[in-house]
Tab-separated table of C-alpha atoms in Angstrom:
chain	number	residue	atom	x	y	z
S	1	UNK	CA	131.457	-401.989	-97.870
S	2	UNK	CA	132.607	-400.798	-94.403
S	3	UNK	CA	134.892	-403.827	-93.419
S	4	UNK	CA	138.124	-401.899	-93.992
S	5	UNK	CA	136.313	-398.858	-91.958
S	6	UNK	CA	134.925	-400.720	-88.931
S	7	UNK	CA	138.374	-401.791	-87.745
S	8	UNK	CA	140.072	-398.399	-88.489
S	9	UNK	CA	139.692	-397.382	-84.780
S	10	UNK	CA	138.979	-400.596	-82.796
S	11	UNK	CA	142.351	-401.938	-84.607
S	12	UNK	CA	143.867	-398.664	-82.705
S	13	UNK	CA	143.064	-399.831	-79.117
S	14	UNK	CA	145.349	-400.775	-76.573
S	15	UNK	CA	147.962	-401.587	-79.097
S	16	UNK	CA	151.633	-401.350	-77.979
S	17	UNK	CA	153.344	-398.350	-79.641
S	18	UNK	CA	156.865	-398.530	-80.986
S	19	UNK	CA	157.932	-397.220	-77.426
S	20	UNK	CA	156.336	-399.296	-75.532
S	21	UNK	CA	153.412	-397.405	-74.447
S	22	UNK	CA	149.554	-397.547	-75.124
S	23	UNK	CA	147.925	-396.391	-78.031
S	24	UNK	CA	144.394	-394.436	-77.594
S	25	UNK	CA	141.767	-393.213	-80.879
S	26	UNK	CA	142.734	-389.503	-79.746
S	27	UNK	CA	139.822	-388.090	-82.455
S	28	UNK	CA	137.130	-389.856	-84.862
S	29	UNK	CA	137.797	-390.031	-88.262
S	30	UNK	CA	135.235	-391.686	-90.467
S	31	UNK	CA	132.128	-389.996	-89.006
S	32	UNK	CA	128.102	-389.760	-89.540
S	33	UNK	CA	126.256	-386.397	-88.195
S	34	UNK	CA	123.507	-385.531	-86.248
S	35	UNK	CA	120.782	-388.114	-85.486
S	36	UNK	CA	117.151	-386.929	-84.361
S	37	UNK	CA	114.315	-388.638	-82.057
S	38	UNK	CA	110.790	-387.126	-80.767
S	39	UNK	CA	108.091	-389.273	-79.513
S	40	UNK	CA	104.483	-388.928	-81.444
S	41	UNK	CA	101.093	-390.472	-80.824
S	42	UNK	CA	101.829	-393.775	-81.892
S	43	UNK	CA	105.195	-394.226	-80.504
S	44	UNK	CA	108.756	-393.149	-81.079
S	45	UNK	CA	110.915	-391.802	-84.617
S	46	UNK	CA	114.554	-391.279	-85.311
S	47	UNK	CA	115.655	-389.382	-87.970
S	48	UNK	CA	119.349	-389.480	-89.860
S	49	UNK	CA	120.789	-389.389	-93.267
S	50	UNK	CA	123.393	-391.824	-94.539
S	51	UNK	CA	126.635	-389.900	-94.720
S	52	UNK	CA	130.020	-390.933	-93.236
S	53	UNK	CA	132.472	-388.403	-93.837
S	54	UNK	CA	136.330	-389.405	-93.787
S	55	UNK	CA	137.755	-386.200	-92.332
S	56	UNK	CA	135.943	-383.419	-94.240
S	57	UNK	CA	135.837	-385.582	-97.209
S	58	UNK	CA	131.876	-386.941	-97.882
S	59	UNK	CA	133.084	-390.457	-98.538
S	60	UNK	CA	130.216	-392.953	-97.716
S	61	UNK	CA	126.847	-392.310	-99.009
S	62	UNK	CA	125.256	-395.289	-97.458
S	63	UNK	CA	126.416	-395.562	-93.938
S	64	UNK	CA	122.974	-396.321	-92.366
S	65	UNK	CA	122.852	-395.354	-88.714
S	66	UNK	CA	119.490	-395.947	-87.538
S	67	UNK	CA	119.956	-399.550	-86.411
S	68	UNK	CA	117.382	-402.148	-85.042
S	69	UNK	CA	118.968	-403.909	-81.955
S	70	UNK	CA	115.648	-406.109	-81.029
S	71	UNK	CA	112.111	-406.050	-81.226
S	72	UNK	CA	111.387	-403.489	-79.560
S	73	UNK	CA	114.545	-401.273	-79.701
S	74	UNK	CA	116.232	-398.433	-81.654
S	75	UNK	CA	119.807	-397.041	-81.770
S	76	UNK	CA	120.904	-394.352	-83.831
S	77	UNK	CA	124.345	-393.204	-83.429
S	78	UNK	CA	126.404	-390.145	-84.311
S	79	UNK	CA	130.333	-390.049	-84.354
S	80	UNK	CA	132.868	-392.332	-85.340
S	81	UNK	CA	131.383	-395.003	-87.325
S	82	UNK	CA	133.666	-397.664	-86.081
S	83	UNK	CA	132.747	-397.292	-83.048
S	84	UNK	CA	128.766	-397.713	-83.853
S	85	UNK	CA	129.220	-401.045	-85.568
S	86	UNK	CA	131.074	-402.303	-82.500
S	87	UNK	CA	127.959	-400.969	-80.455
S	88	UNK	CA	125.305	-402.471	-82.300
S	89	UNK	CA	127.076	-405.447	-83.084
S	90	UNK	CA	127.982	-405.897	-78.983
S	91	UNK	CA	123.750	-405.121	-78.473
S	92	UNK	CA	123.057	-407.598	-81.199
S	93	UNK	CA	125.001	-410.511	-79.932
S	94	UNK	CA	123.430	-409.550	-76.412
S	95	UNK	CA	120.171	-410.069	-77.849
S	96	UNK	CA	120.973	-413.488	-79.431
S	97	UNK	CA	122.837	-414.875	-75.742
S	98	UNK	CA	119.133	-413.824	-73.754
S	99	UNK	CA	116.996	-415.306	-76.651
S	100	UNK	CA	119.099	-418.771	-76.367
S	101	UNK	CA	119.341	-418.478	-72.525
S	102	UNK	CA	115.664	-417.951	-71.851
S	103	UNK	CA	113.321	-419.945	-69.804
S	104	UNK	CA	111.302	-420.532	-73.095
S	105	UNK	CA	112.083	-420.236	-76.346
S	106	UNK	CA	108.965	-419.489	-77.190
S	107	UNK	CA	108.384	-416.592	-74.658
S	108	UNK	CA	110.905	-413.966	-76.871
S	109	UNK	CA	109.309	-411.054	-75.477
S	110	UNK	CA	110.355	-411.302	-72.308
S	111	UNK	CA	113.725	-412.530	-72.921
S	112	UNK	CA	114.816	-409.503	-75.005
S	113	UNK	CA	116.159	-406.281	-73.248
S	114	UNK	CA	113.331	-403.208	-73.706
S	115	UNK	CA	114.440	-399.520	-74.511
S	116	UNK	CA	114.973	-398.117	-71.282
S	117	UNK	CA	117.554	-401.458	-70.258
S	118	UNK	CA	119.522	-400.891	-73.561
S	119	UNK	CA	119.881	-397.109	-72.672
S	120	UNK	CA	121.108	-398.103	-69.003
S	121	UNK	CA	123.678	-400.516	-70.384
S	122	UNK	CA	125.133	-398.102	-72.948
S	123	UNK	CA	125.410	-395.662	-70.198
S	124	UNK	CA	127.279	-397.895	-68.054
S	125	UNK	CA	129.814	-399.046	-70.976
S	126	UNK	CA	130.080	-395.292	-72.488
S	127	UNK	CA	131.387	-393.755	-69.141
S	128	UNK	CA	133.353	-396.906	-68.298
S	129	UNK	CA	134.989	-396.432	-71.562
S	130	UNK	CA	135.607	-392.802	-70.895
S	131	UNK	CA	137.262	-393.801	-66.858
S	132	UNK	CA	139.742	-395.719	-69.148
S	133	UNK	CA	140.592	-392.715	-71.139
S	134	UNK	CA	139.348	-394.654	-74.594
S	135	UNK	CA	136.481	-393.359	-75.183
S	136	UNK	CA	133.777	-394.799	-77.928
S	137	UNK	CA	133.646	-391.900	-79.811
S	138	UNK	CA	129.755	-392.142	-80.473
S	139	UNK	CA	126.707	-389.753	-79.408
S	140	UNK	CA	123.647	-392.389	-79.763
S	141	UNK	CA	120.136	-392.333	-79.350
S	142	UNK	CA	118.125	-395.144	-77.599
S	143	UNK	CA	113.993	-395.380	-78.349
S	144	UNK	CA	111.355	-398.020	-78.432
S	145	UNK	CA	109.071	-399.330	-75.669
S	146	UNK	CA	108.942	-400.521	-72.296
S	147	UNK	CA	106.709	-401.666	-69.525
S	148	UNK	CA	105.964	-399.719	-66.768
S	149	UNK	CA	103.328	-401.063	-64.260
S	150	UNK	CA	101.979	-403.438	-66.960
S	151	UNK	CA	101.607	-401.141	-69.488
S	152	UNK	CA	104.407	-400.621	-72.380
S	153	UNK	CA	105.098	-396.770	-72.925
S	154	UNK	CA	107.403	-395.385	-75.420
S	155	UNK	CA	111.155	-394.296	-74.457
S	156	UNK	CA	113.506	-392.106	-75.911
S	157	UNK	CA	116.969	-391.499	-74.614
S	158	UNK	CA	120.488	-390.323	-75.549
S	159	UNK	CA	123.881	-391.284	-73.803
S	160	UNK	CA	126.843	-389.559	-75.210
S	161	UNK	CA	130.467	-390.523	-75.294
S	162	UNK	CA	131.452	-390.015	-71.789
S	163	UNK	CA	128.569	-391.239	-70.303
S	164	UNK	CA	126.444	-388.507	-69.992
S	165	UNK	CA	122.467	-389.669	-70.635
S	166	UNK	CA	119.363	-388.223	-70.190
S	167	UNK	CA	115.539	-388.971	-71.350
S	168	UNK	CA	113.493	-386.317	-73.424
S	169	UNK	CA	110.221	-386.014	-75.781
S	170	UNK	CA	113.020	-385.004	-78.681
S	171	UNK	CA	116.547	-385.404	-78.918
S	172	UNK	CA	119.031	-383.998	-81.434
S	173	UNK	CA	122.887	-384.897	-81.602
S	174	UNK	CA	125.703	-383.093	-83.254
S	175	UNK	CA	124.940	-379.748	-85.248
S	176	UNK	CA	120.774	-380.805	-84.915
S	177	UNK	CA	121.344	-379.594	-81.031
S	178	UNK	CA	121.834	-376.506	-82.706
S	179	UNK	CA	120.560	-376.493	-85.520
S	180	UNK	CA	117.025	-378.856	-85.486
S	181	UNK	CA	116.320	-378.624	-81.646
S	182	UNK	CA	114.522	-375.145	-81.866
S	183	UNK	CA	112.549	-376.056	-84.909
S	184	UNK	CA	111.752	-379.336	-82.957
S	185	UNK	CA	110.535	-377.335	-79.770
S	186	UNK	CA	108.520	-374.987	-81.545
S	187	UNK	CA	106.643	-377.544	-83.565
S	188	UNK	CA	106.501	-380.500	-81.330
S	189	UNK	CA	103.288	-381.481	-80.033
S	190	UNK	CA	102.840	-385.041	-78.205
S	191	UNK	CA	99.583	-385.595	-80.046
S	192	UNK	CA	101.273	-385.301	-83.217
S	193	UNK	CA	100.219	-388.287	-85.840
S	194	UNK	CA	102.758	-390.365	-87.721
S	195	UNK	CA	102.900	-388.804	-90.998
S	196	UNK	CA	103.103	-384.817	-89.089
S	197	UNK	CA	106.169	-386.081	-86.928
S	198	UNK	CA	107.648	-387.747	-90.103
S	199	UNK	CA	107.502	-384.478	-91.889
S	200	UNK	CA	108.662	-382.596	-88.920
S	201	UNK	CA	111.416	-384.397	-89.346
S	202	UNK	CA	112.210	-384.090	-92.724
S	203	UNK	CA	111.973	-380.389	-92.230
S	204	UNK	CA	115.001	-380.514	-89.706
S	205	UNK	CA	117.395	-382.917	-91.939
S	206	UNK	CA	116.622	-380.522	-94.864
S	207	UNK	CA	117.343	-377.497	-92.928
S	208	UNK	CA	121.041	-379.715	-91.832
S	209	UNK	CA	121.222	-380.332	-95.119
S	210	UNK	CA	121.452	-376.388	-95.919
S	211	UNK	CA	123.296	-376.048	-93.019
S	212	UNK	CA	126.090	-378.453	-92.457
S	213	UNK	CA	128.677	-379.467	-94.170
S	214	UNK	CA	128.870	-382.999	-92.997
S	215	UNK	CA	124.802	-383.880	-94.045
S	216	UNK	CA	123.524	-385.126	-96.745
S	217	UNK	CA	119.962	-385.078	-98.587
S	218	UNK	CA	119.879	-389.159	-98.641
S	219	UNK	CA	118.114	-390.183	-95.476
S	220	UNK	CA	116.328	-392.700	-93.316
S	221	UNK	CA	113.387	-392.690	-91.063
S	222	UNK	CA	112.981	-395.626	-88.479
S	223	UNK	CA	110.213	-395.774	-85.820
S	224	UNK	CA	109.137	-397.873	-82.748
S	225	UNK	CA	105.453	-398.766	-82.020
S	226	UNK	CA	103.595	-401.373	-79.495
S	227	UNK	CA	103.434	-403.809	-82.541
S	228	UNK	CA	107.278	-403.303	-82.950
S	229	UNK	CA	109.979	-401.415	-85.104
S	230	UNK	CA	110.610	-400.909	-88.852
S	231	UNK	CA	114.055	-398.911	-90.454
S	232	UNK	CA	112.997	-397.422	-94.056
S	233	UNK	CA	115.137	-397.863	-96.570
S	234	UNK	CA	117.602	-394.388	-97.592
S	235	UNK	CA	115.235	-391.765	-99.787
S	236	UNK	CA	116.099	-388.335	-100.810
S	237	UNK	CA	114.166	-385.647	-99.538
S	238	UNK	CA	113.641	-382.441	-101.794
S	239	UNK	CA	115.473	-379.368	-101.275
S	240	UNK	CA	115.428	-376.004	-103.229
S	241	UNK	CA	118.018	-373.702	-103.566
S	242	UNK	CA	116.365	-370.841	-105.314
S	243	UNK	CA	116.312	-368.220	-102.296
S	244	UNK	CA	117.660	-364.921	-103.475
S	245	UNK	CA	121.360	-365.163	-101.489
S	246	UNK	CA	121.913	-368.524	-102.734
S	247	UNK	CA	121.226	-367.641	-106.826
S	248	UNK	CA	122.879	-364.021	-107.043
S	249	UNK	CA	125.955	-363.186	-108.215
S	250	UNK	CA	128.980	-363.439	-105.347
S	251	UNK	CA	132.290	-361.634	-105.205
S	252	UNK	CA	131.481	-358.376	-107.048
S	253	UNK	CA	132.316	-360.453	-110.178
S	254	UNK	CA	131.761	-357.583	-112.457
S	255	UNK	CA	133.580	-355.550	-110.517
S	256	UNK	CA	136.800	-355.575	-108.672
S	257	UNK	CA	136.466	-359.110	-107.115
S	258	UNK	CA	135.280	-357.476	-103.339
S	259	UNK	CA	132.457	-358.512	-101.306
């Protein structure tokens, strides 16, 4: 469904231009919203729905971009879609080379790249991208597991499109910085059992849902444990516009068209 769309920017790179010069993706077109993260007691969730929008135009209505890189690993990525399905398809062929390069075939575990390695390489090739002034247009968010003195603990990261990257309990991208953080940091607890940080997180894609333009009510839920990840398939959540400014009558229609 995307093929067309995934080489829409990527087909833009480093092309020579009709004077001889270097072309560069100056702005994202076809592009997916926020994306949202918070560890709970079990392990790690992201949160995003499945709209790409082509300019302000809601296009795609199943561009899924909560994306399972390994075993133990996560990406969800915001931005220029194009851009994510070069990302995940470069972490995906990575994957494949350590599995058939391995000491053992049969020891997978430690051949595959944890949470916190992924993270590290993304921030290296975001900000190298950015020193070249051709950017990946792309706010993503890394979780699953790693080990840390012999013990696997969950990690969730973000590393945005010039390289900037940090580590945090919850993470929101796009308009959810805004928008889903505060509800996030008011609510979060790090006790908080799977099906309570699932529904926190419905509550913030229903409240970007309200709220911006670019969401949609079609959305997935993935989540990392010890035992290893799972992506659900898209769902709608329920929304309700019955509040009292959203059902009364706008633009003085029965009287002279003022507000």
């Amino acid at each position: 469904m995307f093929a067309n769309v995934a080489t829409s920017t990527i087909s833009a790179v480093s092309q020579p231009s009709a004077a001889g010069g270097t072309q560069r993706t100056t702005r994202p077109i076809t592009t997916g919203t926020s994306v949202l993260g918070i560890k709970y007691k079990d392990g790690v969730m992201l949160a995003a729905d499945t709209l790409c929008s082509y300019g302000s135009m809601a296009k795609y209505k199943d561009a899924r971009r909560l994306v399972s890189v390994n075993p133990s690993t996560l990406i969800g990525g915001g931005g220029e879609f194009s851009d994510f399905q070069s990302i995940t398809d470069t972490l995906r062929q990575n994957a494949l080379e350590d599995r058939c390069t391995a000491d053992s075939l049969y020891d997978e575990e430690s051949a595959q790249a944890s949470a916190k390695e992924t993270w590290s390489y993304l921030r290296a090739i975001m900000y190298n991208r950015r020193n070249k002034m051709n950017p990946l247009w792309n706010d993503l968010v890394i979780a699953g597991f790693h080990e840390s003195s012999g013990t696997k603990v969950p990690f969730l990261g973000m590393v945005d499109k010039i390289g900037t990257a940090f580590e945090d309990d919850m993470i929101a991208t796009g308009f959810g910085s805004y928008l889903a953080l505060p509800i996030l940091r008011e609510k979060w607890r790090a006790d908080l059992e799977e099906g309570e940080a699932r529904a926190l997180l419905e509550d913030c894609l229903r409240v970007l849902f309200y709220r911006d333009c670019r969401a949609l009510n079609r959305v997935q839920i993935a989540k990392a444990t010890v035992d290893g990840v799972l992506v659900s398939e898209p769902y709608e959540i329920d929304s309700s516009w019955d509040s009292k400014s959203m059902v009364g009558a706008k633009g003085g229609l029965e009287g002279d068209g003022g507000w």
